[in-house]
Amino acid sequence: MFSIGDFARHGRVSVRMLRHYDGIGLLRPDVVDPATGYRSYAAGQLARLNRIVALKELGFTLEQVRRILDDEVSGAELRGMLILRRAELEQRIAADRDRLVQVETRLRVIEKEGAMPVHDVVVKSVPAVRVAELTGEAGDFEPKSIGPVVGPLFEELCARLERAGVDPVGPAIAYYDERPDGSVLVHAAMPVAAEPGAGQDFSIVDLPAVEQAATVVHRGGMDEVLEPWQALGRWIDANGYRSHGPAREVTLEFTQDPSGWVTELQEPIARR
């Protein structure tokens, strides 16, 4: 038998927590001395304590923990529940991590408001280009919506081009069409020297030439692209232009480390 202090030490919990679990009937002492009120616990109760702590740490309320344990869930069933909840928590952590990245990006943009622009905008014409492409749908223009769509599209497009024996002849191009409902049609495209043909599991289309495009070169991952896109938008507005067609993201350099990426942002423009 263990005193409440020894049981807390072996279970790596606080005495206060054990008293609370006793008070709500979640984990009663094995023996309570009627004269002194001292609580004593059996070593076998560590198994229930472990389950309580694991379930609580994974986000279950104490009432949910009580129902799970009182239903005498088997060890295998409990492990399955914990694995499922762990996966849910991992997804939440990943989402929070992505949200933090976006918050930090917004903060950097806010901190640089009013400062001298650091992005060199170049106005140039963009020639027509034939591309093989795949398309997908994103809910909106938020990075958390675009990123999970465009990356897999490019991976799948490259695999299909390889199977078809078609070699890309230029840098990757991503462009986006906003739909009336606010969703976004995402295009992942690779320049090719090929004709459309039957049996192809990708589309071949001709992107039209752009007479005038405001362009800026971005170095780094696409989770940091907010600042140059906004800088480009401010330049367009300040210089008497308006957007005039879908913008493009042209990958000039691609490395395994996103910090080495070089992307040209191209925004078709016309005079207001």
Short mmCIF file of C-alpha atoms in Angstrom, two decimals, residues 91-109 142-144 223-224 226:
data_model
loop_
_atom_site.label_atom_id
_atom_site.label_comp_id
_atom_site.label_asym_id
_atom_site.label_seq_id
_atom_site.Cartn_x
_atom_site.Cartn_y
_atom_site.Cartn_z
CA GLN A 91 -3.52 18.07 -36.83
CA ARG A 92 -4.53 20.89 -34.49
CA ILE A 93 -0.88 21.59 -33.64
CA ALA A 94 0.04 21.67 -37.33
CA ALA A 95 -2.85 24.06 -38.01
CA ASP A 96 -1.78 26.27 -35.10
CA ARG A 97 1.81 26.22 -36.38
CA ASP A 98 0.64 27.31 -39.84
CA ARG A 99 -1.53 30.00 -38.27
CA LEU A 100 1.48 31.28 -36.31
CA VAL A 101 3.53 31.50 -39.51
CA GLN A 102 0.80 33.60 -41.12
CA VAL A 103 0.54 35.84 -38.05
CA GLU A 104 4.30 36.41 -38.11
CA THR A 105 4.12 37.20 -41.83
CA ARG A 106 1.37 39.78 -41.24
CA LEU A 107 3.40 41.31 -38.41
CA ARG A 108 6.43 41.69 -40.69
CA VAL A 109 4.28 43.41 -43.29
CA GLU A 142 -5.65 31.98 -47.81
CA PRO A 143 -2.30 30.16 -47.73
CA LYS A 144 -3.82 27.33 -45.68
CA ASP A 223 4.56 31.13 -46.87
CA GLU A 224 6.46 34.45 -47.08
CA LEU A 226 2.39 37.97 -48.74
#
